[in-house]
mmCIF file with all atom_site columns, C-alpha atoms in Angstrom:
data_model
loop_
_atom_site.group_PDB
_atom_site.id
_atom_site.type_symbol
_atom_site.label_atom_id
_atom_site.label_alt_id
_atom_site.label_comp_id
_atom_site.label_asym_id
_atom_site.label_entity_id
_atom_site.label_seq_id
_atom_site.pdbx_PDB_ins_code
_atom_site.Cartn_x
_atom_site.Cartn_y
_atom_site.Cartn_z
_atom_site.occupancy
_atom_site.B_iso_or_equiv
_atom_site.pdbx_formal_charge
_atom_site.auth_seq_id
_atom_site.auth_comp_id
_atom_site.auth_asym_id
_atom_site.auth_atom_id
_atom_site.pdbx_PDB_model_num
ATOM 1   C CA . UNK A 1 1   ? 33.907 -40.943 -15.349 1.00 28.00 ? 29  UNK A CA 1
ATOM 2   C CA . UNK A 1 2   ? 36.269 -40.535 -12.382 1.00 32.00 ? 30  UNK A CA 1
ATOM 3   C CA . UNK A 1 3   ? 36.667 -43.524 -9.856  1.00 34.00 ? 31  UNK A CA 1
ATOM 4   C CA . UNK A 1 4   ? 34.244 -42.917 -7.097  1.00 37.00 ? 32  UNK A CA 1
ATOM 5   C CA . UNK A 1 5   ? 33.510 -44.640 -3.810  1.00 39.00 ? 33  UNK A CA 1
ATOM 6   C CA . UNK A 1 6   ? 30.759 -46.659 -4.666  1.00 52.00 ? 34  UNK A CA 1
ATOM 7   C CA . UNK A 1 7   ? 33.341 -48.259 -7.857  1.00 62.00 ? 35  UNK A CA 1
ATOM 8   C CA . UNK A 1 8   ? 36.769 -47.715 -7.262  1.00 66.00 ? 36  UNK A CA 1
ATOM 9   C CA . UNK A 1 9   ? 37.332 -49.518 -10.741 1.00 65.00 ? 37  UNK A CA 1
ATOM 10  C CA . UNK A 1 10  ? 35.543 -47.285 -12.970 1.00 66.00 ? 38  UNK A CA 1
ATOM 11  C CA . UNK A 1 11  ? 38.110 -46.147 -15.546 1.00 63.00 ? 39  UNK A CA 1
ATOM 12  C CA . UNK A 1 12  ? 39.827 -42.969 -15.223 1.00 66.00 ? 40  UNK A CA 1
ATOM 13  C CA . UNK A 1 13  ? 38.662 -40.655 -18.115 1.00 70.00 ? 41  UNK A CA 1
ATOM 14  C CA . UNK A 1 14  ? 42.467 -38.799 -18.226 1.00 72.00 ? 42  UNK A CA 1
ATOM 15  C CA . UNK A 1 15  ? 43.848 -39.511 -21.350 1.00 78.00 ? 43  UNK A CA 1
ATOM 16  C CA . UNK A 1 16  ? 47.512 -40.451 -22.270 1.00 89.00 ? 44  UNK A CA 1
ATOM 17  C CA . UNK A 1 17  ? 50.289 -42.275 -20.551 1.00 93.00 ? 45  UNK A CA 1
ATOM 18  C CA . UNK A 1 18  ? 48.888 -41.275 -16.956 1.00 93.00 ? 46  UNK A CA 1
ATOM 19  C CA . UNK A 1 19  ? 44.897 -42.437 -17.695 1.00 93.00 ? 47  UNK A CA 1
ATOM 20  C CA . UNK A 1 20  ? 46.662 -46.197 -19.204 1.00 95.00 ? 48  UNK A CA 1
ATOM 21  C CA . UNK A 1 21  ? 48.364 -46.185 -15.808 1.00 96.00 ? 49  UNK A CA 1
ATOM 22  C CA . UNK A 1 22  ? 45.430 -45.426 -13.636 1.00 96.00 ? 50  UNK A CA 1
ATOM 23  C CA . UNK A 1 23  ? 43.489 -47.576 -15.821 1.00 95.00 ? 51  UNK A CA 1
ATOM 24  C CA . UNK A 1 24  ? 45.595 -50.181 -15.432 1.00 96.00 ? 52  UNK A CA 1
ATOM 25  C CA . UNK A 1 25  ? 45.406 -50.061 -11.305 1.00 97.00 ? 53  UNK A CA 1
ATOM 26  C CA . UNK A 1 26  ? 41.565 -49.737 -11.584 1.00 96.00 ? 54  UNK A CA 1
ATOM 27  C CA . UNK A 1 27  ? 41.726 -53.010 -13.347 1.00 95.00 ? 55  UNK A CA 1
ATOM 28  C CA . UNK A 1 28  ? 43.601 -54.875 -10.687 1.00 97.00 ? 56  UNK A CA 1
ATOM 29  C CA . UNK A 1 29  ? 41.405 -53.521 -8.445  1.00 97.00 ? 57  UNK A CA 1
ATOM 30  C CA . UNK A 1 30  ? 38.552 -54.965 -10.091 1.00 96.00 ? 58  UNK A CA 1
ATOM 31  C CA . UNK A 1 31  ? 40.457 -58.371 -10.008 1.00 95.00 ? 59  UNK A CA 1
ATOM 32  C CA . UNK A 1 32  ? 40.595 -58.146 -6.309  1.00 97.00 ? 60  UNK A CA 1
ATOM 33  C CA . UNK A 1 33  ? 36.923 -57.105 -5.867  1.00 97.00 ? 61  UNK A CA 1
ATOM 34  C CA . UNK A 1 34  ? 35.574 -59.695 -7.879  1.00 96.00 ? 62  UNK A CA 1
ATOM 35  C CA . UNK A 1 35  ? 37.488 -62.171 -5.568  1.00 96.00 ? 63  UNK A CA 1
ATOM 36  C CA . UNK A 1 36  ? 35.917 -60.589 -2.400  1.00 96.00 ? 64  UNK A CA 1
ATOM 37  C CA . UNK A 1 37  ? 32.590 -60.366 -3.839  1.00 96.00 ? 65  UNK A CA 1
ATOM 38  C CA . UNK A 1 38  ? 30.028 -61.976 -1.522  1.00 95.00 ? 66  UNK A CA 1
ATOM 39  C CA . UNK A 1 39  ? 32.022 -63.017 1.403   1.00 96.00 ? 67  UNK A CA 1
ATOM 40  C CA . UNK A 1 40  ? 31.197 -62.183 5.086   1.00 97.00 ? 68  UNK A CA 1
ATOM 41  C CA . UNK A 1 41  ? 33.551 -61.126 8.168   1.00 97.00 ? 69  UNK A CA 1
ATOM 42  C CA . UNK A 1 42  ? 33.911 -64.507 9.045   1.00 97.00 ? 70  UNK A CA 1
ATOM 43  C CA . UNK A 1 43  ? 35.208 -66.013 5.741   1.00 97.00 ? 71  UNK A CA 1
ATOM 44  C CA . UNK A 1 44  ? 37.185 -62.432 5.615   1.00 97.00 ? 72  UNK A CA 1
ATOM 45  C CA . UNK A 1 45  ? 39.679 -63.418 8.279   1.00 97.00 ? 73  UNK A CA 1
ATOM 46  C CA . UNK A 1 46  ? 39.524 -66.981 7.768   1.00 96.00 ? 74  UNK A CA 1
ATOM 47  C CA . UNK A 1 47  ? 43.279 -68.324 6.709   1.00 94.00 ? 75  UNK A CA 1
ATOM 48  C CA . UNK A 1 48  ? 43.020 -71.102 4.302   1.00 93.00 ? 76  UNK A CA 1
ATOM 49  C CA . UNK A 1 49  ? 46.546 -71.629 3.362   1.00 90.00 ? 77  UNK A CA 1
ATOM 50  C CA . UNK A 1 50  ? 49.861 -71.764 5.470   1.00 92.00 ? 78  UNK A CA 1
ATOM 51  C CA . UNK A 1 51  ? 50.081 -67.949 5.007   1.00 90.00 ? 79  UNK A CA 1
ATOM 52  C CA . UNK A 1 52  ? 49.206 -65.746 7.431   1.00 91.00 ? 80  UNK A CA 1
ATOM 53  C CA . UNK A 1 53  ? 47.327 -63.765 4.412   1.00 94.00 ? 81  UNK A CA 1
ATOM 54  C CA . UNK A 1 54  ? 43.405 -63.303 4.636   1.00 96.00 ? 82  UNK A CA 1
ATOM 55  C CA . UNK A 1 55  ? 40.490 -61.658 2.417   1.00 97.00 ? 83  UNK A CA 1
ATOM 56  C CA . UNK A 1 56  ? 40.259 -58.890 4.966   1.00 97.00 ? 84  UNK A CA 1
ATOM 57  C CA . UNK A 1 57  ? 44.024 -58.179 5.399   1.00 97.00 ? 85  UNK A CA 1
ATOM 58  C CA . UNK A 1 58  ? 44.814 -58.127 1.776   1.00 97.00 ? 86  UNK A CA 1
ATOM 59  C CA . UNK A 1 59  ? 42.137 -55.577 1.261   1.00 98.00 ? 87  UNK A CA 1
ATOM 60  C CA . UNK A 1 60  ? 43.488 -53.830 4.607   1.00 97.00 ? 88  UNK A CA 1
ATOM 61  C CA . UNK A 1 61  ? 47.017 -53.686 3.335   1.00 96.00 ? 89  UNK A CA 1
ATOM 62  C CA . UNK A 1 62  ? 46.127 -52.884 0.007   1.00 97.00 ? 90  UNK A CA 1
ATOM 63  C CA . UNK A 1 63  ? 43.989 -49.973 1.128   1.00 97.00 ? 91  UNK A CA 1
ATOM 64  C CA . UNK A 1 64  ? 47.262 -48.333 3.450   1.00 95.00 ? 92  UNK A CA 1
ATOM 65  C CA . UNK A 1 65  ? 49.417 -49.141 0.474   1.00 95.00 ? 93  UNK A CA 1
ATOM 66  C CA . UNK A 1 66  ? 47.167 -47.104 -1.742  1.00 96.00 ? 94  UNK A CA 1
ATOM 67  C CA . UNK A 1 67  ? 46.876 -44.161 1.118   1.00 96.00 ? 95  UNK A CA 1
ATOM 68  C CA . UNK A 1 68  ? 50.228 -44.009 1.951   1.00 95.00 ? 96  UNK A CA 1
ATOM 69  C CA . UNK A 1 69  ? 52.067 -44.162 -1.741  1.00 96.00 ? 97  UNK A CA 1
ATOM 70  C CA . UNK A 1 70  ? 49.372 -41.293 -2.377  1.00 97.00 ? 98  UNK A CA 1
ATOM 71  C CA . UNK A 1 71  ? 50.419 -39.303 0.614   1.00 96.00 ? 99  UNK A CA 1
ATOM 72  C CA . UNK A 1 72  ? 54.158 -39.628 -0.393  1.00 96.00 ? 100 UNK A CA 1
ATOM 73  C CA . UNK A 1 73  ? 53.154 -38.336 -3.708  1.00 97.00 ? 101 UNK A CA 1
ATOM 74  C CA . UNK A 1 74  ? 51.258 -35.501 -2.550  1.00 96.00 ? 102 UNK A CA 1
ATOM 75  C CA . UNK A 1 75  ? 53.421 -34.611 0.061   1.00 95.00 ? 103 UNK A CA 1
ATOM 76  C CA . UNK A 1 76  ? 56.679 -35.351 -2.076  1.00 93.00 ? 104 UNK A CA 1
ATOM 77  C CA . UNK A 1 77  ? 58.714 -34.548 1.434   1.00 95.00 ? 105 UNK A CA 1
ATOM 78  C CA . UNK A 1 78  ? 60.274 -37.847 2.065   1.00 93.00 ? 106 UNK A CA 1
ATOM 79  C CA . UNK A 1 79  ? 58.689 -38.409 5.338   1.00 89.00 ? 107 UNK A CA 1
ATOM 80  C CA . UNK A 1 80  ? 57.438 -41.941 6.526   1.00 88.00 ? 108 UNK A CA 1
ATOM 81  C CA . UNK A 1 81  ? 53.758 -41.606 6.280   1.00 86.00 ? 109 UNK A CA 1
ATOM 82  C CA . UNK A 1 82  ? 52.130 -42.565 9.391   1.00 85.00 ? 110 UNK A CA 1
ATOM 83  C CA . UNK A 1 83  ? 51.433 -46.962 9.412   1.00 81.00 ? 111 UNK A CA 1
ATOM 84  C CA . UNK A 1 84  ? 53.246 -47.483 6.707   1.00 86.00 ? 112 UNK A CA 1
ATOM 85  C CA . UNK A 1 85  ? 55.308 -49.858 8.461   1.00 85.00 ? 113 UNK A CA 1
ATOM 86  C CA . UNK A 1 86  ? 52.345 -50.898 10.927  1.00 82.00 ? 114 UNK A CA 1
ATOM 87  C CA . UNK A 1 87  ? 52.228 -54.885 10.532  1.00 83.00 ? 115 UNK A CA 1
ATOM 88  C CA . UNK A 1 88  ? 48.651 -54.571 11.930  1.00 85.00 ? 116 UNK A CA 1
ATOM 89  C CA . UNK A 1 89  ? 47.746 -53.384 8.111   1.00 88.00 ? 117 UNK A CA 1
ATOM 90  C CA . UNK A 1 90  ? 47.504 -57.029 7.269   1.00 90.00 ? 118 UNK A CA 1
ATOM 91  C CA . UNK A 1 91  ? 45.566 -58.238 9.765   1.00 92.00 ? 119 UNK A CA 1
ATOM 92  C CA . UNK A 1 92  ? 41.499 -57.942 10.294  1.00 93.00 ? 120 UNK A CA 1
ATOM 93  C CA . UNK A 1 93  ? 41.068 -56.857 14.132  1.00 93.00 ? 121 UNK A CA 1
ATOM 94  C CA . UNK A 1 94  ? 38.018 -57.731 15.942  1.00 93.00 ? 122 UNK A CA 1
ATOM 95  C CA . UNK A 1 95  ? 35.275 -55.137 15.090  1.00 95.00 ? 123 UNK A CA 1
ATOM 96  C CA . UNK A 1 96  ? 36.542 -54.704 11.898  1.00 96.00 ? 124 UNK A CA 1
ATOM 97  C CA . UNK A 1 97  ? 34.114 -55.643 8.605   1.00 97.00 ? 125 UNK A CA 1
ATOM 98  C CA . UNK A 1 98  ? 34.894 -56.245 5.103   1.00 97.00 ? 126 UNK A CA 1
ATOM 99  C CA . UNK A 1 99  ? 32.330 -53.532 4.512   1.00 97.00 ? 127 UNK A CA 1
ATOM 100 C CA . UNK A 1 100 ? 34.354 -50.787 6.222   1.00 97.00 ? 128 UNK A CA 1
ATOM 101 C CA . UNK A 1 101 ? 37.602 -52.284 4.471   1.00 97.00 ? 129 UNK A CA 1
ATOM 102 C CA . UNK A 1 102 ? 35.529 -51.977 0.811   1.00 98.00 ? 130 UNK A CA 1
ATOM 103 C CA . UNK A 1 103 ? 34.504 -48.384 1.630   1.00 98.00 ? 131 UNK A CA 1
ATOM 104 C CA . UNK A 1 104 ? 37.847 -47.222 2.750   1.00 97.00 ? 132 UNK A CA 1
ATOM 105 C CA . UNK A 1 105 ? 39.526 -49.043 -0.512  1.00 98.00 ? 133 UNK A CA 1
ATOM 106 C CA . UNK A 1 106 ? 37.156 -47.054 -2.815  1.00 97.00 ? 134 UNK A CA 1
ATOM 107 C CA . UNK A 1 107 ? 37.919 -43.644 -1.114  1.00 97.00 ? 135 UNK A CA 1
ATOM 108 C CA . UNK A 1 108 ? 41.874 -44.750 -1.308  1.00 97.00 ? 136 UNK A CA 1
ATOM 109 C CA . UNK A 1 109 ? 41.171 -45.243 -5.058  1.00 97.00 ? 137 UNK A CA 1
ATOM 110 C CA . UNK A 1 110 ? 39.438 -41.628 -5.379  1.00 96.00 ? 138 UNK A CA 1
ATOM 111 C CA . UNK A 1 111 ? 41.938 -40.097 -3.857  1.00 97.00 ? 139 UNK A CA 1
ATOM 112 C CA . UNK A 1 112 ? 44.958 -41.564 -5.654  1.00 97.00 ? 140 UNK A CA 1
ATOM 113 C CA . UNK A 1 113 ? 43.091 -40.594 -8.980  1.00 95.00 ? 141 UNK A CA 1
ATOM 114 C CA . UNK A 1 114 ? 42.484 -37.211 -7.520  1.00 96.00 ? 142 UNK A CA 1
ATOM 115 C CA . UNK A 1 115 ? 46.277 -36.705 -6.953  1.00 97.00 ? 143 UNK A CA 1
ATOM 116 C CA . UNK A 1 116 ? 47.829 -38.381 -9.663  1.00 96.00 ? 144 UNK A CA 1
ATOM 117 C CA . UNK A 1 117 ? 45.249 -36.018 -11.957 1.00 93.00 ? 145 UNK A CA 1
ATOM 118 C CA . UNK A 1 118 ? 46.650 -32.646 -10.445 1.00 94.00 ? 146 UNK A CA 1
ATOM 119 C CA . UNK A 1 119 ? 50.177 -33.572 -11.313 1.00 94.00 ? 147 UNK A CA 1
ATOM 120 C CA . UNK A 1 120 ? 51.542 -31.715 -13.931 1.00 92.00 ? 148 UNK A CA 1
ATOM 121 C CA . UNK A 1 121 ? 53.736 -34.630 -14.859 1.00 92.00 ? 149 UNK A CA 1
ATOM 122 C CA . UNK A 1 122 ? 54.700 -38.063 -13.811 1.00 97.00 ? 150 UNK A CA 1
ATOM 123 C CA . UNK A 1 123 ? 58.468 -37.617 -14.138 1.00 96.00 ? 151 UNK A CA 1
ATOM 124 C CA . UNK A 1 124 ? 58.280 -35.717 -10.899 1.00 95.00 ? 152 UNK A CA 1
ATOM 125 C CA . UNK A 1 125 ? 61.055 -37.355 -8.709  1.00 97.00 ? 153 UNK A CA 1
ATOM 126 C CA . UNK A 1 126 ? 60.558 -37.889 -5.400  1.00 97.00 ? 154 UNK A CA 1
ATOM 127 C CA . UNK A 1 127 ? 62.368 -38.945 -1.936  1.00 97.00 ? 155 UNK A CA 1
ATOM 128 C CA . UNK A 1 128 ? 61.411 -41.917 -0.679  1.00 95.00 ? 156 UNK A CA 1
ATOM 129 C CA . UNK A 1 129 ? 60.624 -42.129 3.280   1.00 95.00 ? 157 UNK A CA 1
ATOM 130 C CA . UNK A 1 130 ? 63.487 -44.174 4.988   1.00 91.00 ? 158 UNK A CA 1
ATOM 131 C CA . UNK A 1 131 ? 62.624 -47.898 5.980   1.00 89.00 ? 159 UNK A CA 1
ATOM 132 C CA . UNK A 1 132 ? 64.913 -50.221 7.869   1.00 89.00 ? 160 UNK A CA 1
ATOM 133 C CA . UNK A 1 133 ? 65.708 -51.969 4.281   1.00 89.00 ? 161 UNK A CA 1
ATOM 134 C CA . UNK A 1 134 ? 66.477 -48.662 2.700   1.00 89.00 ? 162 UNK A CA 1
ATOM 135 C CA . UNK A 1 135 ? 70.217 -47.537 1.336   1.00 94.00 ? 163 UNK A CA 1
ATOM 136 C CA . UNK A 1 136 ? 72.137 -45.397 3.044   1.00 93.00 ? 164 UNK A CA 1
ATOM 137 C CA . UNK A 1 137 ? 71.240 -42.807 0.864   1.00 95.00 ? 165 UNK A CA 1
ATOM 138 C CA . UNK A 1 138 ? 67.748 -40.820 -0.400  1.00 95.00 ? 166 UNK A CA 1
ATOM 139 C CA . UNK A 1 139 ? 66.431 -43.015 -2.855  1.00 96.00 ? 167 UNK A CA 1
ATOM 140 C CA . UNK A 1 140 ? 64.005 -41.119 -5.104  1.00 97.00 ? 168 UNK A CA 1
ATOM 141 C CA . UNK A 1 141 ? 61.521 -42.209 -7.692  1.00 97.00 ? 169 UNK A CA 1
ATOM 142 C CA . UNK A 1 142 ? 59.530 -40.480 -10.547 1.00 98.00 ? 170 UNK A CA 1
ATOM 143 C CA . UNK A 1 143 ? 55.590 -40.387 -9.770  1.00 97.00 ? 171 UNK A CA 1
ATOM 144 C CA . UNK A 1 144 ? 55.550 -43.282 -12.714 1.00 98.00 ? 172 UNK A CA 1
ATOM 145 C CA . UNK A 1 145 ? 57.530 -45.575 -10.897 1.00 98.00 ? 173 UNK A CA 1
ATOM 146 C CA . UNK A 1 146 ? 55.330 -45.472 -7.886  1.00 98.00 ? 174 UNK A CA 1
ATOM 147 C CA . UNK A 1 147 ? 52.127 -45.433 -9.871  1.00 98.00 ? 175 UNK A CA 1
ATOM 148 C CA . UNK A 1 148 ? 54.084 -49.236 -11.349 1.00 98.00 ? 176 UNK A CA 1
ATOM 149 C CA . UNK A 1 149 ? 54.783 -50.303 -7.746  1.00 97.00 ? 177 UNK A CA 1
ATOM 150 C CA . UNK A 1 150 ? 51.013 -49.916 -6.772  1.00 98.00 ? 178 UNK A CA 1
ATOM 151 C CA . UNK A 1 151 ? 49.752 -51.604 -9.866  1.00 98.00 ? 179 UNK A CA 1
ATOM 152 C CA . UNK A 1 152 ? 52.432 -54.642 -9.195  1.00 98.00 ? 180 UNK A CA 1
ATOM 153 C CA . UNK A 1 153 ? 51.617 -54.482 -5.194  1.00 97.00 ? 181 UNK A CA 1
ATOM 154 C CA . UNK A 1 154 ? 47.749 -54.564 -6.234  1.00 98.00 ? 182 UNK A CA 1
ATOM 155 C CA . UNK A 1 155 ? 48.448 -57.492 -9.244  1.00 98.00 ? 183 UNK A CA 1
ATOM 156 C CA . UNK A 1 156 ? 50.402 -59.622 -6.872  1.00 97.00 ? 184 UNK A CA 1
ATOM 157 C CA . UNK A 1 157 ? 47.903 -59.570 -3.648  1.00 97.00 ? 185 UNK A CA 1
ATOM 158 C CA . UNK A 1 158 ? 44.791 -59.805 -6.056  1.00 96.00 ? 186 UNK A CA 1
ATOM 159 C CA . UNK A 1 159 ? 46.426 -63.095 -6.966  1.00 95.00 ? 187 UNK A CA 1
ATOM 160 C CA . UNK A 1 160 ? 47.074 -64.022 -3.341  1.00 96.00 ? 188 UNK A CA 1
ATOM 161 C CA . UNK A 1 161 ? 43.424 -63.240 -3.080  1.00 96.00 ? 189 UNK A CA 1
ATOM 162 C CA . UNK A 1 162 ? 42.164 -65.561 -5.515  1.00 96.00 ? 190 UNK A CA 1
ATOM 163 C CA . UNK A 1 163 ? 44.289 -68.514 -3.906  1.00 95.00 ? 191 UNK A CA 1
ATOM 164 C CA . UNK A 1 164 ? 42.481 -68.139 -0.800  1.00 96.00 ? 192 UNK A CA 1
ATOM 165 C CA . UNK A 1 165 ? 39.138 -67.716 -2.060  1.00 96.00 ? 193 UNK A CA 1
ATOM 166 C CA . UNK A 1 166 ? 39.552 -70.740 -3.930  1.00 95.00 ? 194 UNK A CA 1
ATOM 167 C CA . UNK A 1 167 ? 40.365 -72.818 -1.451  1.00 94.00 ? 195 UNK A CA 1
ATOM 168 C CA . UNK A 1 168 ? 38.350 -71.076 0.813   1.00 94.00 ? 196 UNK A CA 1
ATOM 169 C CA . UNK A 1 169 ? 34.776 -72.228 -1.237  1.00 93.00 ? 197 UNK A CA 1
ATOM 170 C CA . UNK A 1 170 ? 35.979 -72.766 -4.344  1.00 92.00 ? 198 UNK A CA 1
ATOM 171 C CA . UNK A 1 171 ? 35.124 -69.738 -5.987  1.00 90.00 ? 199 UNK A CA 1
ATOM 172 C CA . UNK A 1 172 ? 37.605 -68.121 -8.352  1.00 82.00 ? 200 UNK A CA 1
ATOM 173 C CA . UNK A 1 173 ? 38.124 -64.793 -9.828  1.00 83.00 ? 201 UNK A CA 1
ATOM 174 C CA . UNK A 1 174 ? 38.292 -66.154 -13.732 1.00 80.00 ? 202 UNK A CA 1
ATOM 175 C CA . UNK A 1 175 ? 34.610 -67.921 -13.228 1.00 77.00 ? 203 UNK A CA 1
ATOM 176 C CA . UNK A 1 176 ? 33.349 -64.973 -11.657 1.00 79.00 ? 204 UNK A CA 1
ATOM 177 C CA . UNK A 1 177 ? 34.375 -62.308 -14.087 1.00 75.00 ? 205 UNK A CA 1
#
């Protein structure tokens, strides 16, 4: 069954490497979603460490990351996606809710799966957008590397979220699984 807006952690029905990579990403999303399960908006904006990271900010950032990287894959033009460098993607602003972030995250997951499923292969090399930290020459990554980057990014932030949640109320992803 493909990823659905209701559950961005549903395994991909695809076989082979593409399915394995999408399933690895879905597993990392699942860990993040376990970590934020049951929190309210007040908890979502609460800092529990010296870091500026919050649970809401992490979900918002990972949503934007999937949107941006999926756009890079789909367009393949090397243009900088709107909002890619926006530092507000790490913060939950007044009026935003964790519920809306979770809906947006599920939609981004569904789009990622659809875009990756439609590709002829994962070897397609794409120009990366130019950023302030980019080398002077255009850098190209195969789609496979972009997916691995998304898996790493999601896993790293799921770990951050677990520390924040455990400090917040003693809950841990391992215990909630």
